[in-house]
Coordinates of N, CA, C and O in Angstrom, one line a residue:
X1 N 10.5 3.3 16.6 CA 10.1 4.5 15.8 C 8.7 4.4 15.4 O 7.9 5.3 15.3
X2 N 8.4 2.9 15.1 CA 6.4 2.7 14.5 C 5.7 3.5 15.8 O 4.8 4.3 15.6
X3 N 6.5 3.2 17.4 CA 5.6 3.0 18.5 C 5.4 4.8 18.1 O 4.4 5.2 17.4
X4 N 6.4 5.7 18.4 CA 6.5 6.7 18.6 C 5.8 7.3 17.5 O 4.8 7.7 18.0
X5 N 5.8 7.7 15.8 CA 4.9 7.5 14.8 C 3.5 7.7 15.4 O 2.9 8.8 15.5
X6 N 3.0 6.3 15.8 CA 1.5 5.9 16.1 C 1.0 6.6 17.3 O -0.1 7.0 17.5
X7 N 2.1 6.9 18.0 CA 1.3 7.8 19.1 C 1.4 9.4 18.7 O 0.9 10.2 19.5
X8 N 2.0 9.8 17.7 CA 1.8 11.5 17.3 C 0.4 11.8 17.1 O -0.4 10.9 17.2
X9 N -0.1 13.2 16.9 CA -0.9 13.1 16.5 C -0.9 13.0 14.9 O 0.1 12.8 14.2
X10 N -2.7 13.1 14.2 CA -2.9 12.7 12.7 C -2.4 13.8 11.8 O -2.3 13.4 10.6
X11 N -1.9 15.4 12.0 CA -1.3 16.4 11.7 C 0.0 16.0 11.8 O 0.6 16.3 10.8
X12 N 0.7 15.6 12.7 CA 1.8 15.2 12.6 C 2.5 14.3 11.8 O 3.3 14.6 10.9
X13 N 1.9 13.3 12.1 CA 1.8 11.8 11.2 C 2.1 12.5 9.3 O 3.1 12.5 8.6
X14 N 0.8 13.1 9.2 CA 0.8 13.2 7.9 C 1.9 14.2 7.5 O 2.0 14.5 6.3
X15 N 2.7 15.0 8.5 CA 3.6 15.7 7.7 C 5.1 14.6 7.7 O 6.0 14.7 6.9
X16 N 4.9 13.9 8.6 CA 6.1 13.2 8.7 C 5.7 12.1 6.8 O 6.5 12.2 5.9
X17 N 4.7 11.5 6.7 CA 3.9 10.8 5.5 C 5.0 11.5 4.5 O 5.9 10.8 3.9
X18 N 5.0 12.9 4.4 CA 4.5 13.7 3.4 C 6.2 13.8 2.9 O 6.6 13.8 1.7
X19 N 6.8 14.1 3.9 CA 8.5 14.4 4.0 C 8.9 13.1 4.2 O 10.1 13.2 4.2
X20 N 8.6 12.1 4.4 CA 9.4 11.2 3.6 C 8.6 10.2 2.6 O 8.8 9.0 2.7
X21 N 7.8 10.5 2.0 CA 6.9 9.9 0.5 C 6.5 8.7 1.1 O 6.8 7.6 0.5
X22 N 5.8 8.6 2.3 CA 5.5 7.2 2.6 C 3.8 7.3 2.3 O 3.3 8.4 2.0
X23 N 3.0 6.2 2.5 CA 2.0 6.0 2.9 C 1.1 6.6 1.7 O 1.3 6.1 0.6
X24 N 0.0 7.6 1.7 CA -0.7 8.0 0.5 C 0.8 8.9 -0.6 O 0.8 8.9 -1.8
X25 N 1.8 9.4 0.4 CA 2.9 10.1 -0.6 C 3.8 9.4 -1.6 O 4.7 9.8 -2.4
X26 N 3.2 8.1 -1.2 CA 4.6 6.8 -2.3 C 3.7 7.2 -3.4 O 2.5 7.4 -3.6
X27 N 5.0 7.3 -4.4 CA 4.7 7.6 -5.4 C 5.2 7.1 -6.4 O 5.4 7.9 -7.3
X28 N 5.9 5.7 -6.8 CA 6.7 5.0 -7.9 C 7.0 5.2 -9.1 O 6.0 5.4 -9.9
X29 N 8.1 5.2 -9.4 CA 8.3 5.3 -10.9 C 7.9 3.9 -11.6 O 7.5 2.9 -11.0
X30 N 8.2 4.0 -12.8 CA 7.9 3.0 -13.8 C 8.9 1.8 -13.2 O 10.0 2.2 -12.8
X31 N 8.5 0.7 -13.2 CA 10.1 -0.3 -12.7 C 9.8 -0.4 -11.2 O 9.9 -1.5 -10.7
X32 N 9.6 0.6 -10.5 CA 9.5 0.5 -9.3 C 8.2 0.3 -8.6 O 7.2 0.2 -9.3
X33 N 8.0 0.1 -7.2 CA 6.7 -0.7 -7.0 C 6.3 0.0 -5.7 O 7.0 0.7 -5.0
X34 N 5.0 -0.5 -5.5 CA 4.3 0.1 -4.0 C 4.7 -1.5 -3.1 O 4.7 -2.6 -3.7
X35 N 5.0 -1.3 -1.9 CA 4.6 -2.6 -1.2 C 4.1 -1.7 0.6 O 4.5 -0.6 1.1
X36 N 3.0 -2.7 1.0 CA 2.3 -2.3 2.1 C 2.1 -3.1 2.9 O 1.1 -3.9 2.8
X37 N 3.5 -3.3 4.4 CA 3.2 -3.9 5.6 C 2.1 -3.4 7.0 O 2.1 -2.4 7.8
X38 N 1.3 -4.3 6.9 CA 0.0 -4.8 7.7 C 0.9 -4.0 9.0 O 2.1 -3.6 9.0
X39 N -0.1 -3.8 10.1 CA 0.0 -2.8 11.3 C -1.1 -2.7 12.3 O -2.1 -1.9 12.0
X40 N -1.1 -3.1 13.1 CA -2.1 -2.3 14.3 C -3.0 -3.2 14.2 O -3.0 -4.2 13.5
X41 N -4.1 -2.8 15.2 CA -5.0 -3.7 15.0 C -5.8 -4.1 13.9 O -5.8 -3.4 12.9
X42 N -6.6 -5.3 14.0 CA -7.4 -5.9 12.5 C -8.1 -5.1 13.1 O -8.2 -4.7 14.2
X43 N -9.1 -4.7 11.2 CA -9.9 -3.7 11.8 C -11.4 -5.0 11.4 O -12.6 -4.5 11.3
X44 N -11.3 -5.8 11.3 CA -12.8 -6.8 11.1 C -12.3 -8.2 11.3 O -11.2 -8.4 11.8
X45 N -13.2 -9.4 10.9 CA -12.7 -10.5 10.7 C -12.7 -10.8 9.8 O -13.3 -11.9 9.6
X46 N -12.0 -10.1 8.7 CA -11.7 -11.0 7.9 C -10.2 -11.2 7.4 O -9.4 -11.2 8.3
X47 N -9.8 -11.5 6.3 CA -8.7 -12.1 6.4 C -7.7 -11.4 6.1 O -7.7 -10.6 5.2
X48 N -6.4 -11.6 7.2 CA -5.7 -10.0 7.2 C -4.0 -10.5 6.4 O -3.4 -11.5 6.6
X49 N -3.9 -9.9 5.9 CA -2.4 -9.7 4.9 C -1.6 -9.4 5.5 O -1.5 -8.2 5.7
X50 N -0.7 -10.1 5.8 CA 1.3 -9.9 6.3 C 1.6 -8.1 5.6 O 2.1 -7.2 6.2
X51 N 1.3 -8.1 4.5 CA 2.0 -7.6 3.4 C 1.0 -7.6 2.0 O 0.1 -8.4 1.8
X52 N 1.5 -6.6 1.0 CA 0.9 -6.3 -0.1 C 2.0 -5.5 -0.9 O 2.6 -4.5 -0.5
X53 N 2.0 -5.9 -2.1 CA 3.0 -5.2 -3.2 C 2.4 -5.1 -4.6 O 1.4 -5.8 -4.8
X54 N 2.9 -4.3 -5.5 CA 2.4 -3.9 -6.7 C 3.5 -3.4 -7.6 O 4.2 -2.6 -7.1
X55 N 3.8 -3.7 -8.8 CA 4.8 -3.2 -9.2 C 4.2 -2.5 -10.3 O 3.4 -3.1 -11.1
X56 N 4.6 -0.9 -10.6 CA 4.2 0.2 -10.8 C 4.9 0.0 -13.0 O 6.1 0.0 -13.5
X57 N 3.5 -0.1 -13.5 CA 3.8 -0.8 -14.7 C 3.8 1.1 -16.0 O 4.5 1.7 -16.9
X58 N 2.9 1.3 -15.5 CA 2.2 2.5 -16.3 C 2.5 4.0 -15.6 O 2.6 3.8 -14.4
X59 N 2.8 5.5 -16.1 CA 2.5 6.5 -15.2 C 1.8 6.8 -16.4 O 1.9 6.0 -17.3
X60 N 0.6 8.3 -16.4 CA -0.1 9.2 -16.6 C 0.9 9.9 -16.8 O 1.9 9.9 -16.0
X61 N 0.8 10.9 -18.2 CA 1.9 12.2 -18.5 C 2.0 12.7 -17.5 O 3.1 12.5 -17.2
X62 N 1.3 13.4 -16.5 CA 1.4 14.2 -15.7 C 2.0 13.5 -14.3 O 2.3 14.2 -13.4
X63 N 2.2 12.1 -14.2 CA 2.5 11.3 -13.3 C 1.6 11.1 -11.5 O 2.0 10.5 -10.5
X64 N 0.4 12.0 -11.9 CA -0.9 11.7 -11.0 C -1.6 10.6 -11.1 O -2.6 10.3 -10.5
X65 N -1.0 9.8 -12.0 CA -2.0 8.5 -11.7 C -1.2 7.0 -12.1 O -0.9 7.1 -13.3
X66 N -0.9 6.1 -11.7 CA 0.0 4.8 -11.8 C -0.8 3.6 -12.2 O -1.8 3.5 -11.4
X67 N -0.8 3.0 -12.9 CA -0.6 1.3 -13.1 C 0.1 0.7 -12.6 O 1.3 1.0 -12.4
X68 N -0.6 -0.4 -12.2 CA 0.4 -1.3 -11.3 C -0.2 -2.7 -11.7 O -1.3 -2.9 -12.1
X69 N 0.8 -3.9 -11.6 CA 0.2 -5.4 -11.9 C 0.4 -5.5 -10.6 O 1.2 -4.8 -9.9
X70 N -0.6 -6.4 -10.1 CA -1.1 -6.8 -8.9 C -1.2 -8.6 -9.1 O -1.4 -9.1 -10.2
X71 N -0.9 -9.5 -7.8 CA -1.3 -10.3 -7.0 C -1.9 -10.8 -6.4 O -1.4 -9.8 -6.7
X72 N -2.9 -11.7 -5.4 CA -3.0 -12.0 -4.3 C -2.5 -13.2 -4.0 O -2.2 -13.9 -5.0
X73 N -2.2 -13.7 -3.0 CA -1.7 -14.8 -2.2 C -3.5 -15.9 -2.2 O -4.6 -15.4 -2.1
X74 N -3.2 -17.5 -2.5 CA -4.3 -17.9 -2.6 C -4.8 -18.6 -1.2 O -5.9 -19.1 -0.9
X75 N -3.9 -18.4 -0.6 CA -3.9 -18.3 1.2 C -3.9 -20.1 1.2 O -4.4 -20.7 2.2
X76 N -3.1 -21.0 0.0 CA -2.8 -22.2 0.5 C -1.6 -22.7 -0.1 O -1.5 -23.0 -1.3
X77 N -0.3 -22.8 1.0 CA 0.8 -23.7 0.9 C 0.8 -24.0 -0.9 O 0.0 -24.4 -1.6
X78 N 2.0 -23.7 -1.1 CA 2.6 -24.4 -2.6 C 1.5 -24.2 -3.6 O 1.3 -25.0 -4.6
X79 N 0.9 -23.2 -3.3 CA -0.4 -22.7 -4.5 C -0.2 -21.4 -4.9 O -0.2 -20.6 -4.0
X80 N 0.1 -21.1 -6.2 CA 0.5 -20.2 -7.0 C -0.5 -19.4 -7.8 O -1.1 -20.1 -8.7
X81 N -0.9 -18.3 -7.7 CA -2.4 -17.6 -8.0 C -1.9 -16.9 -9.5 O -1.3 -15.8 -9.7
X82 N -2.3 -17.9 -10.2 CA -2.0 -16.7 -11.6 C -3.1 -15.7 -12.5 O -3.1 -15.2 -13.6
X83 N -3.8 -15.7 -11.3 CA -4.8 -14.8 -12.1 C -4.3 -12.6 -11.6 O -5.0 -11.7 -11.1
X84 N -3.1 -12.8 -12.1 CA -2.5 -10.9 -12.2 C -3.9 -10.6 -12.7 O -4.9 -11.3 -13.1
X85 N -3.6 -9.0 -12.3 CA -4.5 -8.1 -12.5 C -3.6 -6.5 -12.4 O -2.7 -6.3 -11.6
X86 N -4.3 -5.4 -13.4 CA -4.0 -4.7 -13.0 C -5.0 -3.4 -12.4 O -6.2 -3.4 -12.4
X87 N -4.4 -2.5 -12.0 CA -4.9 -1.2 -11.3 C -4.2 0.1 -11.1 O -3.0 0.3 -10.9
X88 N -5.4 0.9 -11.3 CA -4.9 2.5 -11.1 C -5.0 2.9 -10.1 O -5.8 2.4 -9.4
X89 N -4.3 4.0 -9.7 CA -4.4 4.5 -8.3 C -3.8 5.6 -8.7 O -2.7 5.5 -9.4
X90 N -4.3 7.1 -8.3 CA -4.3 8.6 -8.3 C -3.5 8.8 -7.2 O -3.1 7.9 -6.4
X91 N -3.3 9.8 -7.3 CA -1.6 10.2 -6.5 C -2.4 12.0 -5.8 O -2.0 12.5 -4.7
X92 N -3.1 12.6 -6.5 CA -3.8 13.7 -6.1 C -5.1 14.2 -5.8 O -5.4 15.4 -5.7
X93 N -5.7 13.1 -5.6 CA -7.1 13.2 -5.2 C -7.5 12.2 -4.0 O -7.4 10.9 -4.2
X94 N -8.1 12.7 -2.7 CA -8.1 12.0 -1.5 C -8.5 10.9 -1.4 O -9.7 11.0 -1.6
X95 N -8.2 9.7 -1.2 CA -9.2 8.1 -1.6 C -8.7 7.5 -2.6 O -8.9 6.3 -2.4
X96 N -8.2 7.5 -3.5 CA -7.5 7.2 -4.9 C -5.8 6.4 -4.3 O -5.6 5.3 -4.8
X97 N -4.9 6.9 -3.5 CA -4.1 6.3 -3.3 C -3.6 4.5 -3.4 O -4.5 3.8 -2.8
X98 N -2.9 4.0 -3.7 CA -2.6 3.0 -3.1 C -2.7 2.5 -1.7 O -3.2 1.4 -1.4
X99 N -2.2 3.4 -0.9 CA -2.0 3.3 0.5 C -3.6 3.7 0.9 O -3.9 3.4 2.0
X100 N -4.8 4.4 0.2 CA -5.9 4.3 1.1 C -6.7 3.6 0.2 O -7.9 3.7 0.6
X101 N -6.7 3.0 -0.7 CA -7.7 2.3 -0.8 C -7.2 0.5 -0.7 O -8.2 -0.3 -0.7
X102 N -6.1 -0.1 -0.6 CA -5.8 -1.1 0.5 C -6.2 -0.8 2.1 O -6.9 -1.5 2.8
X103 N -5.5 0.2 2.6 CA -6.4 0.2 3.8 C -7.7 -0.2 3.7 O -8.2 -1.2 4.2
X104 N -8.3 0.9 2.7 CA -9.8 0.4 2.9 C -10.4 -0.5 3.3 O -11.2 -0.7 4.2
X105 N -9.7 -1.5 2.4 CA -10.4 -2.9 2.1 C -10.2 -3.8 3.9 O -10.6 -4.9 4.0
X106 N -9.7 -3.2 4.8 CA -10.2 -3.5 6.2 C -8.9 -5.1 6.4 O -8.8 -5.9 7.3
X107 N -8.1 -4.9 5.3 CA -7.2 -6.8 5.4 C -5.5 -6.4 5.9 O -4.6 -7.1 6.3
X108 N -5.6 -5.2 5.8 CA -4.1 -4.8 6.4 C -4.2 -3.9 7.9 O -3.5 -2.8 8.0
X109 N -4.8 -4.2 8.8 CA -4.9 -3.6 10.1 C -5.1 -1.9 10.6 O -4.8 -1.1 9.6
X110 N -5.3 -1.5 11.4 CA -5.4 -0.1 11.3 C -4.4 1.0 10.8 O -4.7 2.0 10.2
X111 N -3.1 0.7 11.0 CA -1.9 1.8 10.8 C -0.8 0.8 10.1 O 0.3 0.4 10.5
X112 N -1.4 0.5 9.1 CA -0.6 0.0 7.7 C 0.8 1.1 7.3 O 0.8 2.3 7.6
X113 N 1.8 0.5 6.7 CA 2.8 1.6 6.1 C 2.7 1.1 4.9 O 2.2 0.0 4.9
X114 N 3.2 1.8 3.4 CA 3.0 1.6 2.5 C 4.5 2.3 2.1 O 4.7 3.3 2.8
X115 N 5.5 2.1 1.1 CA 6.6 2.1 0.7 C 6.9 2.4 -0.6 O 5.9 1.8 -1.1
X116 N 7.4 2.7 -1.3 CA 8.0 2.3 -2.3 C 9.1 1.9 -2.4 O 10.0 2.2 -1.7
X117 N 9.3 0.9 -3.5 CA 10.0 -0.5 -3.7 C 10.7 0.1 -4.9 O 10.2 0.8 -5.7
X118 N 12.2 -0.4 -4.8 CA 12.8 -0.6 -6.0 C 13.7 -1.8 -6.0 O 13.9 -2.3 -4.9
X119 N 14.6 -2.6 -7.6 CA 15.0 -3.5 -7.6 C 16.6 -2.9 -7.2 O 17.0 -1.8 -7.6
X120 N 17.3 -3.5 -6.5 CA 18.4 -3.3 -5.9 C 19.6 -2.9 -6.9 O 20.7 -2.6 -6.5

């Protein structure tokens, strides 16, 4: 289904995005979390991420904008990075997403998916 996805076009893609809340459309409740598996080619050299998650701590009244505590991996065996952080991310203004401004940052490959997460 990824292969088929990636070969639509970018009008397509994004209505498929849009109808099922993936990608810039994830949108978490409180409790629940963004997570974003890596995809396609690296887009540089630098260091590229399996995976990325956030668990969605804060909404905005109007629920256009999320808090999330954040992670990173310290990229060495049995080493535990406790420096959390958190971040906002907009849900209605283009660039602001979760899902595009991890893209951005060039460490999750070109056609990343981005999800929302909840606890079982």
């Amino acid at each position: 289904m990824l292969y088929f996805y990636n070969k639509q076009p970018k009008a397509k893609r994004e209505t498929i995005d849009k109808q099922l809340q993936i990608n810039k459309y994830a949108n978490p409740e409180i409790g629940q979390g963004y997570t974003m598996a890596s995809g396609g080619e690296k887009d540089s050299n630098r260091r590229y991420w399996i995976y990325h998650w956030a668990g969605v701590v804060m909404k905005s009244d109007d629920g256009a904008d999320n808090v999330t505590l954040e992670n990173y991996s310290v990229s060495r065996r049995n080493e535990q990075n406790k420096k959390w952080s958190f971040s906002m991310y907009g849900t209605q203004k283009e660039g602001q997403t979760f899902h595009e401004q991890h893209k951005e940052s060039q460490q999750h490959g070109k056609t990343p998916t981005t999800l929302t997460i909840q606890k079982k």
